[in-house]
XYZ file of C-alpha atoms in Angstrom:
644
model
C -52.831 -26.875 19.239
C -54.074 -24.110 16.625
C -57.184 -22.683 17.768
C -59.071 -19.882 16.123
C -59.336 -16.846 17.358
C -62.338 -14.485 18.314
C -62.216 -12.961 14.694
C -62.090 -15.880 13.002
C -58.321 -16.220 12.143
C -56.354 -18.385 12.726
C -54.805 -17.968 16.394
C -51.063 -18.577 16.688
C -50.569 -22.172 17.936
C -49.964 -23.073 21.479
C -47.127 -25.030 21.954
C -48.058 -28.429 24.272
C -46.269 -28.240 27.222
C -45.359 -32.245 26.604
C -44.159 -30.970 23.681
C -41.417 -28.696 25.213
C -40.373 -32.036 28.254
C -38.947 -35.346 27.999
C -39.100 -37.720 24.441
C -41.768 -35.165 22.506
C -38.910 -32.770 22.527
C -36.676 -34.853 20.754
C -39.277 -34.902 17.593
C -37.408 -32.736 15.062
C -34.285 -35.032 15.532
C -36.353 -37.540 12.844
C -36.632 -35.779 10.230
C -33.019 -34.053 11.056
C -30.896 -37.066 11.222
C -31.627 -38.212 8.179
C -31.145 -34.540 6.631
C -28.181 -34.797 8.619
C -26.858 -37.666 6.423
C -27.677 -36.224 2.905
C -26.087 -33.224 3.916
C -22.623 -34.405 5.063
C -22.352 -36.966 2.127
C -23.010 -34.530 -0.472
C -20.604 -31.794 1.157
C -18.276 -34.213 2.109
C -17.843 -35.502 -1.000
C -15.394 -38.545 -1.882
C -13.774 -38.384 1.192
C -17.021 -40.360 2.425
C -17.070 -42.767 0.148
C -15.190 -45.458 2.377
C -17.890 -44.890 5.329
C -20.738 -42.666 4.120
C -23.271 -45.824 3.307
C -22.883 -46.758 7.126
C -23.376 -43.007 8.149
C -26.310 -43.051 5.635
C -27.662 -46.244 6.864
C -27.170 -45.908 10.927
C -29.318 -42.419 10.665
C -32.480 -43.765 9.501
C -32.392 -46.933 12.016
C -31.918 -43.438 14.387
C -34.810 -41.917 13.478
C -36.571 -45.509 13.732
C -35.749 -45.497 17.295
C -36.840 -42.240 18.286
C -40.320 -43.054 16.263
C -40.735 -46.301 18.318
C -40.261 -43.782 21.518
C -43.202 -41.284 20.355
C -45.424 -44.262 19.633
C -44.952 -45.227 23.215
C -45.234 -41.588 23.961
C -48.400 -41.403 22.938
C -49.830 -44.694 23.602
C -48.955 -43.882 27.374
C -51.578 -40.624 26.950
C -55.132 -40.573 26.919
C -56.949 -40.770 23.912
C -58.293 -37.093 23.079
C -54.690 -36.164 24.231
C -53.044 -38.167 21.648
C -51.915 -35.163 19.614
C -48.959 -32.503 20.657
C -47.640 -30.043 18.327
C -44.261 -28.840 18.787
C -43.252 -25.158 17.277
C -39.572 -24.812 15.587
C -39.810 -21.433 14.007
C -41.577 -18.811 12.095
C -41.663 -19.723 8.679
C -42.678 -16.094 7.519
C -45.337 -13.594 8.589
C -47.061 -11.202 6.375
C -49.491 -8.969 7.709
C -51.860 -10.894 9.236
C -50.516 -14.558 8.195
C -47.777 -15.736 10.625
C -47.094 -18.788 8.965
C -45.149 -21.136 11.738
C -43.191 -24.230 10.776
C -44.792 -26.903 13.468
C -44.506 -30.670 13.465
C -47.825 -32.684 14.597
C -47.239 -35.723 16.174
C -50.521 -37.718 16.645
C -52.118 -41.146 16.056
C -51.893 -41.199 12.014
C -48.855 -39.664 11.255
C -46.730 -41.789 14.494
C -47.773 -44.563 12.128
C -46.146 -42.861 8.847
C -42.596 -42.693 10.875
C -42.566 -46.114 12.188
C -43.430 -47.037 8.481
C -40.953 -44.596 6.693
C -37.905 -45.050 9.039
C -38.365 -49.219 9.555
C -39.130 -50.233 5.990
C -36.696 -47.161 4.901
C -33.743 -48.621 6.920
C -34.312 -52.270 5.994
C -33.903 -50.651 2.768
C -30.547 -49.181 3.147
C -29.654 -52.113 4.699
C -30.127 -53.947 1.961
C -28.287 -51.187 -0.691
C -25.066 -52.164 1.296
C -24.997 -55.552 -0.618
C -26.956 -54.667 -3.679
C -24.905 -51.208 -4.849
C -21.798 -52.471 -3.288
C -20.109 -52.070 -6.569
C -21.247 -49.157 -7.943
C -18.857 -46.292 -7.695
C -21.415 -43.928 -7.219
C -22.812 -45.619 -4.157
C -21.872 -42.690 -1.765
C -24.161 -40.330 -3.945
C -26.861 -42.876 -4.084
C -26.880 -43.374 -0.241
C -27.184 -39.462 0.005
C -29.881 -39.833 -2.192
C -32.201 -42.243 -0.054
C -31.608 -40.438 2.812
C -32.284 -36.936 1.175
C -35.681 -38.882 0.381
C -36.253 -40.235 3.572
C -35.692 -36.736 5.191
C -38.379 -35.446 3.212
C -40.673 -37.527 3.157
C -40.761 -37.329 6.946
C -41.595 -33.538 6.282
C -44.423 -34.046 4.514
C -46.234 -36.073 7.086
C -44.850 -34.678 10.590
C -45.812 -31.156 9.139
C -48.755 -29.590 10.858
C -49.725 -27.240 7.594
C -50.672 -27.830 4.381
C -47.266 -25.250 3.492
C -44.983 -27.827 5.593
C -46.314 -30.550 3.593
C -45.975 -29.007 0.256
C -42.428 -28.122 1.013
C -41.796 -32.284 1.851
C -44.130 -32.978 -1.043
C -42.009 -31.151 -3.387
C -38.580 -32.793 -1.841
C -39.842 -36.416 -1.902
C -40.379 -35.097 -6.276
C -36.858 -33.995 -6.367
C -35.408 -37.020 -4.463
C -37.422 -39.466 -6.832
C -36.112 -38.049 -9.405
C -32.666 -38.261 -8.512
C -33.023 -41.749 -7.785
C -35.179 -42.986 -10.805
C -32.476 -41.322 -13.066
C -29.953 -42.094 -10.789
C -28.167 -44.527 -13.643
C -28.516 -41.425 -16.223
C -25.901 -42.608 -18.811
C -28.843 -44.986 -19.779
C -31.314 -42.792 -21.754
C -34.017 -45.020 -20.999
C -33.659 -44.220 -16.855
C -32.794 -40.628 -18.040
C -36.415 -39.745 -20.092
C -37.938 -42.047 -17.097
C -36.976 -40.080 -14.641
C -38.339 -36.336 -16.634
C -41.107 -38.148 -17.227
C -41.916 -38.983 -13.681
C -40.922 -35.853 -12.971
C -43.194 -33.991 -15.322
C -45.988 -35.845 -14.517
C -45.757 -35.266 -10.494
C -45.609 -31.179 -11.684
C -49.293 -31.783 -12.817
C -50.481 -33.220 -10.089
C -48.730 -30.719 -7.757
C -50.511 -28.022 -9.042
C -53.202 -29.453 -8.167
C -51.987 -29.163 -4.785
C -50.609 -26.141 -4.888
C -54.398 -24.599 -6.316
C -55.835 -26.293 -3.647
C -53.718 -24.662 -0.834
C -54.769 -20.830 -2.648
C -58.280 -21.851 -2.114
C -57.663 -22.933 1.351
C -55.688 -19.628 2.167
C -58.242 -17.436 0.644
C -61.234 -18.959 2.422
C -59.744 -19.690 5.635
C -56.810 -17.685 5.468
C -54.526 -20.481 6.818
C -52.556 -23.412 6.196
C -53.118 -25.247 9.966
C -55.019 -28.784 9.804
C -55.976 -27.966 13.126
C -57.580 -24.391 11.840
C -59.192 -25.804 8.816
C -60.592 -28.431 10.506
C -62.128 -26.167 12.950
C -63.583 -23.717 10.431
C -64.582 -26.455 7.224
C -68.296 -26.412 8.624
C -68.743 -23.090 8.040
C -67.974 -22.868 4.136
C -69.296 -23.625 1.205
C -70.368 -27.099 -1.021
C -68.479 -25.657 -3.836
C -65.643 -24.433 -2.383
C -64.667 -28.113 -0.303
C -65.789 -29.527 -3.194
C -63.373 -27.333 -5.466
C -61.087 -28.132 -2.737
C -61.511 -32.064 -2.627
C -60.940 -32.781 -6.432
C -57.593 -30.736 -6.479
C -56.144 -31.889 -4.125
C -57.443 -35.705 -5.087
C -55.716 -34.158 -8.270
C -52.677 -33.972 -6.445
C -52.827 -37.630 -4.905
C -53.096 -38.730 -8.205
C -49.452 -37.620 -9.179
C -48.075 -38.723 -5.961
C -49.635 -42.045 -5.668
C -49.803 -42.920 -10.283
C -53.861 -43.005 -10.118
C -55.506 -42.778 -13.324
C -55.025 -40.571 -15.078
C -51.199 -39.477 -13.676
C -50.923 -43.062 -13.652
C -48.082 -43.159 -16.411
C -44.735 -42.505 -14.993
C -44.732 -45.798 -12.587
C -43.889 -48.642 -14.779
C -41.366 -46.653 -16.350
C -39.723 -45.453 -13.048
C -38.327 -48.837 -12.713
C -35.584 -48.244 -14.848
C -33.925 -46.997 -11.052
C -32.183 -49.307 -9.193
C -34.650 -51.729 -7.343
C -34.161 -50.411 -3.887
C -35.462 -47.166 -5.294
C -38.330 -49.095 -6.580
C -39.311 -50.875 -3.012
C -38.695 -47.532 -1.227
C -40.701 -45.068 -3.286
C -42.831 -47.134 -5.120
C -44.180 -49.510 -2.622
C -43.574 -47.826 0.991
C -43.641 -44.640 0.737
C -44.049 -41.556 -1.891
C -47.156 -44.183 -3.542
C -48.593 -43.741 -0.274
C -48.652 -39.545 0.050
C -51.718 -39.691 -1.984
C -53.070 -41.886 0.351
C -52.202 -39.572 3.228
C -52.973 -36.578 2.071
C -56.705 -37.694 0.810
C -57.370 -39.164 4.661
C -55.121 -36.588 6.503
C -57.975 -33.977 4.907
C -60.488 -36.081 5.962
C -61.849 -33.008 7.407
C -62.778 -31.435 3.628
C -63.916 -34.483 2.262
C -66.538 -35.718 4.983
C -68.239 -32.127 3.838
C -68.062 -32.959 0.264
C -69.751 -35.665 -1.268
C -69.320 -35.340 -4.122
C -65.701 -34.988 -4.142
C -66.152 -38.303 -2.105
C -67.390 -40.112 -5.508
C -64.755 -38.871 -7.809
C -62.268 -40.537 -5.284
C -63.553 -43.919 -5.526
C -64.486 -43.518 -8.870
C -60.907 -43.064 -9.748
C -59.640 -45.534 -7.130
C -61.904 -48.656 -8.932
C -60.893 -47.106 -12.166
C -56.659 -47.654 -11.171
C -57.641 -51.046 -8.903
C -58.574 -52.343 -12.467
C -55.743 -50.429 -14.106
C -52.652 -51.800 -12.323
C -54.204 -55.648 -12.142
C -54.738 -55.832 -16.049
C -51.241 -54.273 -16.437
C -49.724 -56.197 -13.919
C -51.005 -59.510 -16.416
C -48.775 -58.781 -19.381
C -45.657 -57.934 -17.768
C -42.907 -60.144 -18.519
C -40.398 -57.501 -16.844
C -40.967 -58.799 -12.911
C -40.151 -55.235 -11.514
C -42.805 -53.495 -13.657
C -45.155 -56.896 -13.043
C -45.148 -55.318 -9.680
C -45.652 -51.712 -9.887
C -48.645 -52.895 -12.152
C -49.767 -54.190 -8.798
C -48.699 -51.797 -6.385
C -50.455 -49.174 -8.727
C -54.012 -51.421 -8.466
C -53.320 -51.861 -4.346
C -52.975 -48.164 -4.473
C -56.599 -47.678 -5.827
C -57.599 -50.128 -3.043
C -56.176 -47.822 -0.616
C -57.794 -44.619 -2.203
C -60.881 -46.828 -2.759
C -60.861 -47.272 0.911
C -60.364 -43.246 1.390
C -63.111 -42.173 -0.842
C -66.015 -44.220 1.406
C -65.174 -41.658 4.028
C -65.423 -42.310 7.954
C -65.957 -46.377 7.127
C -62.887 -46.794 5.416
C -59.873 -44.324 6.517
C -58.822 -46.865 9.066
C -58.889 -49.381 6.746
C -56.914 -47.622 3.660
C -53.715 -46.467 6.200
C -54.347 -50.191 7.559
C -53.925 -51.780 3.944
C -51.010 -48.643 3.224
C -48.895 -50.326 6.439
C -49.371 -54.047 5.315
C -48.796 -53.009 1.839
C -45.614 -51.360 2.949
C -44.082 -54.879 4.298
C -45.092 -57.334 1.603
C -44.319 -55.151 -1.382
C -41.213 -53.660 -0.419
C -40.669 -57.226 0.503
C -41.521 -58.592 -3.205
C -39.168 -55.383 -4.530
C -36.559 -56.465 -2.896
C -36.786 -59.963 -3.455
C -37.156 -59.284 -7.683
C -33.665 -57.531 -6.653
C -32.244 -60.262 -5.025
C -33.417 -62.620 -8.536
C -31.563 -59.965 -10.897
C -28.965 -60.206 -8.804
C -28.354 -63.589 -8.901
C -29.586 -63.472 -12.484
C -26.753 -60.862 -14.165
C -29.717 -58.187 -14.112
C -31.862 -60.169 -16.203
C -35.877 -58.461 -15.330
C -37.128 -61.004 -18.474
C -39.072 -63.873 -16.360
C -39.430 -66.052 -18.729
C -35.355 -66.235 -18.662
C -36.109 -67.623 -14.999
C -37.960 -70.467 -13.885
C -37.097 -73.084 -11.500
C -35.188 -70.885 -8.886
C -36.952 -72.121 -6.215
C -33.541 -74.131 -5.206
C -31.176 -72.148 -6.614
C -31.975 -69.279 -4.301
C -34.133 -70.800 -1.448
C -34.177 -67.819 0.864
C -35.560 -65.564 -1.706
C -37.597 -67.820 -2.636
C -39.371 -68.392 0.857
C -39.521 -64.515 1.365
C -40.947 -63.966 -1.523
C -43.516 -66.356 -0.859
C -44.127 -64.588 2.149
C -45.606 -61.705 0.578
C -47.347 -63.429 -2.219
C -49.306 -65.297 -0.005
C -49.794 -61.572 1.998
C -51.145 -60.251 -1.465
C -52.980 -62.246 -2.759
C -54.877 -62.262 0.643
C -54.318 -65.865 1.445
C -56.118 -66.610 5.098
C -54.049 -65.280 7.930
C -51.630 -63.328 6.355
C -50.916 -59.360 6.680
C -52.955 -58.625 3.140
C -56.192 -61.048 4.218
C -57.079 -58.589 6.834
C -56.696 -55.254 5.187
C -57.815 -56.489 1.490
C -61.062 -57.728 2.497
C -61.809 -55.605 5.513
C -61.630 -52.733 2.328
C -63.485 -55.414 -0.163
C -66.177 -55.630 2.793
C -66.856 -51.850 3.089
C -66.573 -51.084 -0.617
C -69.930 -53.782 -1.064
C -71.602 -52.712 1.730
C -70.831 -48.923 1.014
C -71.123 -49.116 -2.790
C -71.288 -51.683 -4.154
C -70.442 -51.416 -7.455
C -66.835 -50.026 -6.321
C -67.553 -53.204 -4.155
C -67.807 -55.925 -6.978
C -64.918 -54.199 -9.082
C -62.532 -54.311 -6.340
C -63.714 -58.003 -5.630
C -63.020 -58.457 -9.563
C -59.509 -57.048 -8.889
C -58.952 -59.423 -5.782
C -59.239 -62.617 -8.382
C -56.917 -60.644 -11.302
C -54.395 -60.451 -8.360
C -54.928 -64.066 -7.336
C -53.904 -64.828 -11.053
C -50.755 -62.274 -11.872
C -49.721 -62.395 -8.832
C -49.083 -66.538 -9.352
C -48.035 -65.850 -12.869
C -45.061 -64.135 -11.501
C -44.346 -66.169 -8.710
C -44.747 -69.893 -11.407
C -42.257 -67.718 -13.929
C -39.622 -66.791 -11.305
C -39.460 -69.987 -9.292
C -41.081 -72.923 -10.357
C -40.961 -75.070 -13.652
C -38.702 -75.654 -15.620
C -34.924 -73.563 -15.654
C -34.698 -71.052 -18.965
C -32.054 -69.681 -18.336
C -29.549 -67.881 -20.630
C -26.380 -69.390 -21.258
C -23.321 -68.401 -18.866
C -26.094 -67.631 -16.030
C -25.486 -69.076 -12.749
C -28.026 -68.080 -10.197
C -26.781 -67.824 -6.273
C -28.466 -66.638 -3.423
C -27.793 -63.124 -2.252
C -25.546 -62.189 0.903
C -27.134 -62.131 3.994
C -26.964 -58.072 4.142
C -28.806 -58.582 1.190
C -31.558 -61.363 2.875
C -31.146 -60.128 6.387
C -33.909 -57.327 5.124
C -35.947 -59.943 3.510
C -36.405 -62.099 6.421
C -37.991 -58.962 8.462
C -40.448 -58.231 5.739
C -40.825 -61.827 5.466
C -41.748 -62.315 9.053
C -43.999 -58.570 8.895
C -45.496 -59.720 5.519
C -46.840 -62.720 7.607
C -47.819 -60.973 11.123
C -48.550 -57.582 9.954
C -52.425 -58.176 10.778
C -51.932 -58.499 14.603
C -52.567 -54.369 13.547
C -56.199 -55.666 13.775
C -56.107 -57.581 16.834
C -59.387 -56.081 18.863
C -59.682 -53.536 16.503
C -56.658 -51.760 17.553
C -55.601 -50.082 14.438
C -59.579 -48.281 13.895
C -59.638 -47.540 17.564
C -56.231 -46.228 17.242
C -56.738 -43.576 14.027
C -60.387 -42.773 15.503
C -59.180 -39.185 17.488
C -57.926 -38.424 13.891
C -60.619 -39.849 11.413
C -63.435 -40.137 13.781
C -65.015 -43.611 14.536
C -67.037 -45.310 11.912
C -70.441 -46.067 12.788
C -71.648 -49.737 13.417
C -73.464 -50.298 9.622
C -75.467 -53.609 9.356
C -73.976 -56.516 7.418
C -76.663 -58.138 4.847
C -74.395 -61.311 5.756
C -72.023 -61.977 8.305
C -68.432 -60.681 7.661
C -66.999 -64.437 7.210
C -69.396 -64.946 4.057
C -67.138 -61.654 2.445
C -64.462 -63.596 3.195
C -65.126 -66.718 1.858
C -66.241 -65.140 -1.274
C -62.783 -63.489 -2.114
C -61.174 -66.101 -1.405
C -63.099 -68.159 -3.748
C -62.677 -65.435 -6.403
C -58.910 -65.196 -5.436
C -58.371 -69.356 -5.835
C -59.986 -68.671 -9.260
C -57.383 -66.653 -10.650
C -54.899 -68.732 -8.959
C -56.239 -71.832 -11.114
C -56.257 -69.992 -14.274
C -52.599 -69.220 -13.335
C -51.699 -72.300 -12.978
C -53.389 -73.916 -15.725
C -51.580 -71.213 -18.260
C -48.181 -71.353 -16.924
C -48.089 -74.069 -14.436
C -49.594 -77.268 -16.113
C -47.568 -75.564 -19.565
C -43.863 -74.995 -20.051
C -43.321 -71.245 -20.458
C -41.759 -70.064 -23.721
C -38.789 -68.451 -23.313
C -39.721 -66.115 -25.763
C -43.399 -63.559 -25.400
C -45.646 -65.108 -28.484
C -46.314 -62.433 -30.839
C -49.625 -63.508 -32.128
C -51.858 -62.809 -28.762
C -55.183 -61.222 -28.285
C -55.982 -57.757 -28.282
C -56.895 -57.607 -24.350
C -53.112 -59.132 -23.838
C -51.507 -56.435 -26.762
C -53.186 -53.287 -24.649
C -52.259 -54.609 -21.343
C -48.785 -54.697 -22.608
C -48.301 -51.114 -23.702
C -49.481 -50.581 -20.289
C -53.148 -49.658 -21.825
C -52.115 -46.973 -24.052
C -51.805 -44.570 -21.011
C -49.363 -42.926 -22.272
C -50.931 -42.689 -25.804
C -54.237 -41.429 -24.135
C -52.131 -38.689 -22.434
C -50.622 -37.677 -25.892
C -54.280 -37.550 -27.325
C -55.406 -35.961 -24.160
C -52.765 -33.860 -23.323
C -50.029 -33.661 -25.169
C -51.035 -32.795 -28.678
C -53.326 -30.496 -27.618
C -50.365 -28.115 -25.480
C -48.668 -28.677 -28.134
C -51.186 -27.098 -30.465
C -51.740 -24.095 -27.685
C -48.202 -23.581 -27.601
C -47.517 -23.393 -31.201
C -50.872 -20.832 -31.542
C -49.561 -18.831 -28.728
C -45.552 -18.592 -30.515
C -47.653 -17.406 -33.708
C -49.869 -15.253 -32.223
C -46.583 -13.950 -29.843
C -44.512 -13.646 -33.705
C -47.450 -12.023 -35.205
C -49.502 -10.178 -32.855
C -47.781 -9.093 -29.686
C -43.840 -8.751 -31.289
C -45.676 -7.471 -34.671
C -47.144 -4.044 -32.929
C -43.903 -3.461 -31.586
C -41.524 -4.394 -34.852
C -44.509 -2.915 -37.190
C -44.667 0.521 -35.217
C -40.826 0.582 -36.093
C -41.326 -0.488 -39.685
C -43.886 2.836 -39.853
C -41.494 4.917 -38.240
C -38.515 3.412 -40.218
C -40.496 4.968 -43.202
C -41.485 8.168 -42.399
C -37.920 8.596 -41.110
C -36.963 7.754 -45.277
C -38.902 10.034 -46.541
C -38.135 12.869 -43.936
C -34.374 12.485 -45.071
C -35.040 12.791 -48.345
C -36.888 16.358 -47.967
C -33.711 17.705 -45.640
C -31.249 17.009 -49.217
C -29.084 19.943 -47.791
C -28.728 22.324 -50.920
C -29.815 25.383 -50.498
C -31.514 25.876 -54.045
C -33.519 22.157 -53.108
C -35.036 24.647 -49.357
C -35.559 28.007 -52.030
C -37.839 26.099 -54.568
C -39.990 24.340 -51.425
C -39.887 28.036 -49.695
C -41.669 29.441 -53.256
C -43.767 26.253 -53.667
C -44.924 26.693 -49.826
C -45.522 30.712 -50.731
C -47.368 29.739 -53.644
C -49.701 27.189 -52.541
C -50.637 29.706 -49.509
C -51.573 32.699 -52.397
C -53.528 30.255 -54.530
C -55.318 29.789 -51.121
C -55.909 32.684 -50.199
C -57.297 33.853 -53.434
C -59.373 30.264 -53.308
C -60.925 31.727 -50.150
C -61.488 35.217 -50.796
C -63.566 33.962 -54.238
């Protein structure tokens, strides 16, 4: 592991002997396998069209198997020894700065390995059926492999610089996948929007890294964690806020959330992989991994809590008014990531629960996104839930598996979300009551919009468009749904015996016991009552009444705002867009009139002087003689004046 040298600089990382021997020596292969798939499919071109998707699916499965081996290996070690660093190569060396490309396997990163490769592999399998008729399927699978490799690099890197490499890699891959159907102007625009808004957040992460280098002289997690206590509170607060800005971009948190709903223009497996299970959770990983900074910057932690609380309500409200099934789920994703960020902002009391909910959310939200894709497959790619209804019998497997995700996200007892989200609400009510109440309200709103989605899609009377004949998806698509449904139902086992909190304690610290004002069961009962109220309201509005096939035009201002994403784009336009264009215009005018004017003006003056001097050089001898005579007369006159 990295240690600080006697002079205060980061010493050269020492390779853990265990990393060089046995299974841990294969750690690099987890990243290399999907990266190899991307290279083969992109370089091989059309020659790989017939079998490329099978290779691209097999390689992440191989990474998943290796990840399981890594988990078993770590579990076989003592708690204090569950950290392995594998040195790959020296990235670059400049003066005293020696940046090595190292991988870090610890209790936090191994959970992400399992989530990324496990859920990612299921999405690859699903995509074999979903993209079967797409002429560019091979390229799609290449991009999927590239994304998985970049995400694995992000969570395995031992330095912020390596993390940033993966961070930018997933940004590139998401741009390629969101805009995969670039023949659609809306898809191309969505890809650009996601790319630009993420670049805003990336500047925050880049500036944070610059501040780290100036302060600590290293990018290593281990070295910075050991030296963080020597930095001033102001510097650490600045680092924390800049890291939060980066997290807001990747995890679609307010104010950089506007890209997420538009990103639903990409193929549905993209939504499941990027916008449910992996990329949007990168911001949560960044905050939790940087716990040694946030624990010493309480003001930054407070800002994390505020941003997360606003976001979880923001996304929930948007989800209430969307008729597009994928956009309703996207609003839900924004809200659920808000819960994770809220837990991360609560510090040592919430880090483990943030990761716990991140994992369970990866299960049930990937399940529901793929379920939405199955519905679209059976409904001729129609995404409007007002054209659905009564699909329960036409698509029984999709309905049952989707229902497992629905019960998990609303926190139905014993399903995964009941354990993970309820613990966040409980912790927030104790540590930050205002945020806790908001999180409780968000749970009720979640019950409303998810019940609305279930009723409009699977129950009630059919509202199918003419010529549409719903049918169940092929087994290559429903198989992953069954696995994810089981994980959605059983994911709560990670909390049995407080396993996940104990497992993550070496990385995020062990939370001290806090006195609950009431028994924990009371918090759960209150949450269930609030959720039940949301479910009942949705039933009264969409279960007992017929759902119109066309959205009503006359609605409340609240509904109008929710339909327009709470005017997120308009706010960005007023706060960022218009001032940015005005500043750019002013700089252009200054450049043209001041900078360019200084150069062109001097040239104009020189040209004018040249024109005058040219007239004096006429080439006629009599003109020169006249000039000499005039000069002599002026000289004589001057001498006479002086002598007088």
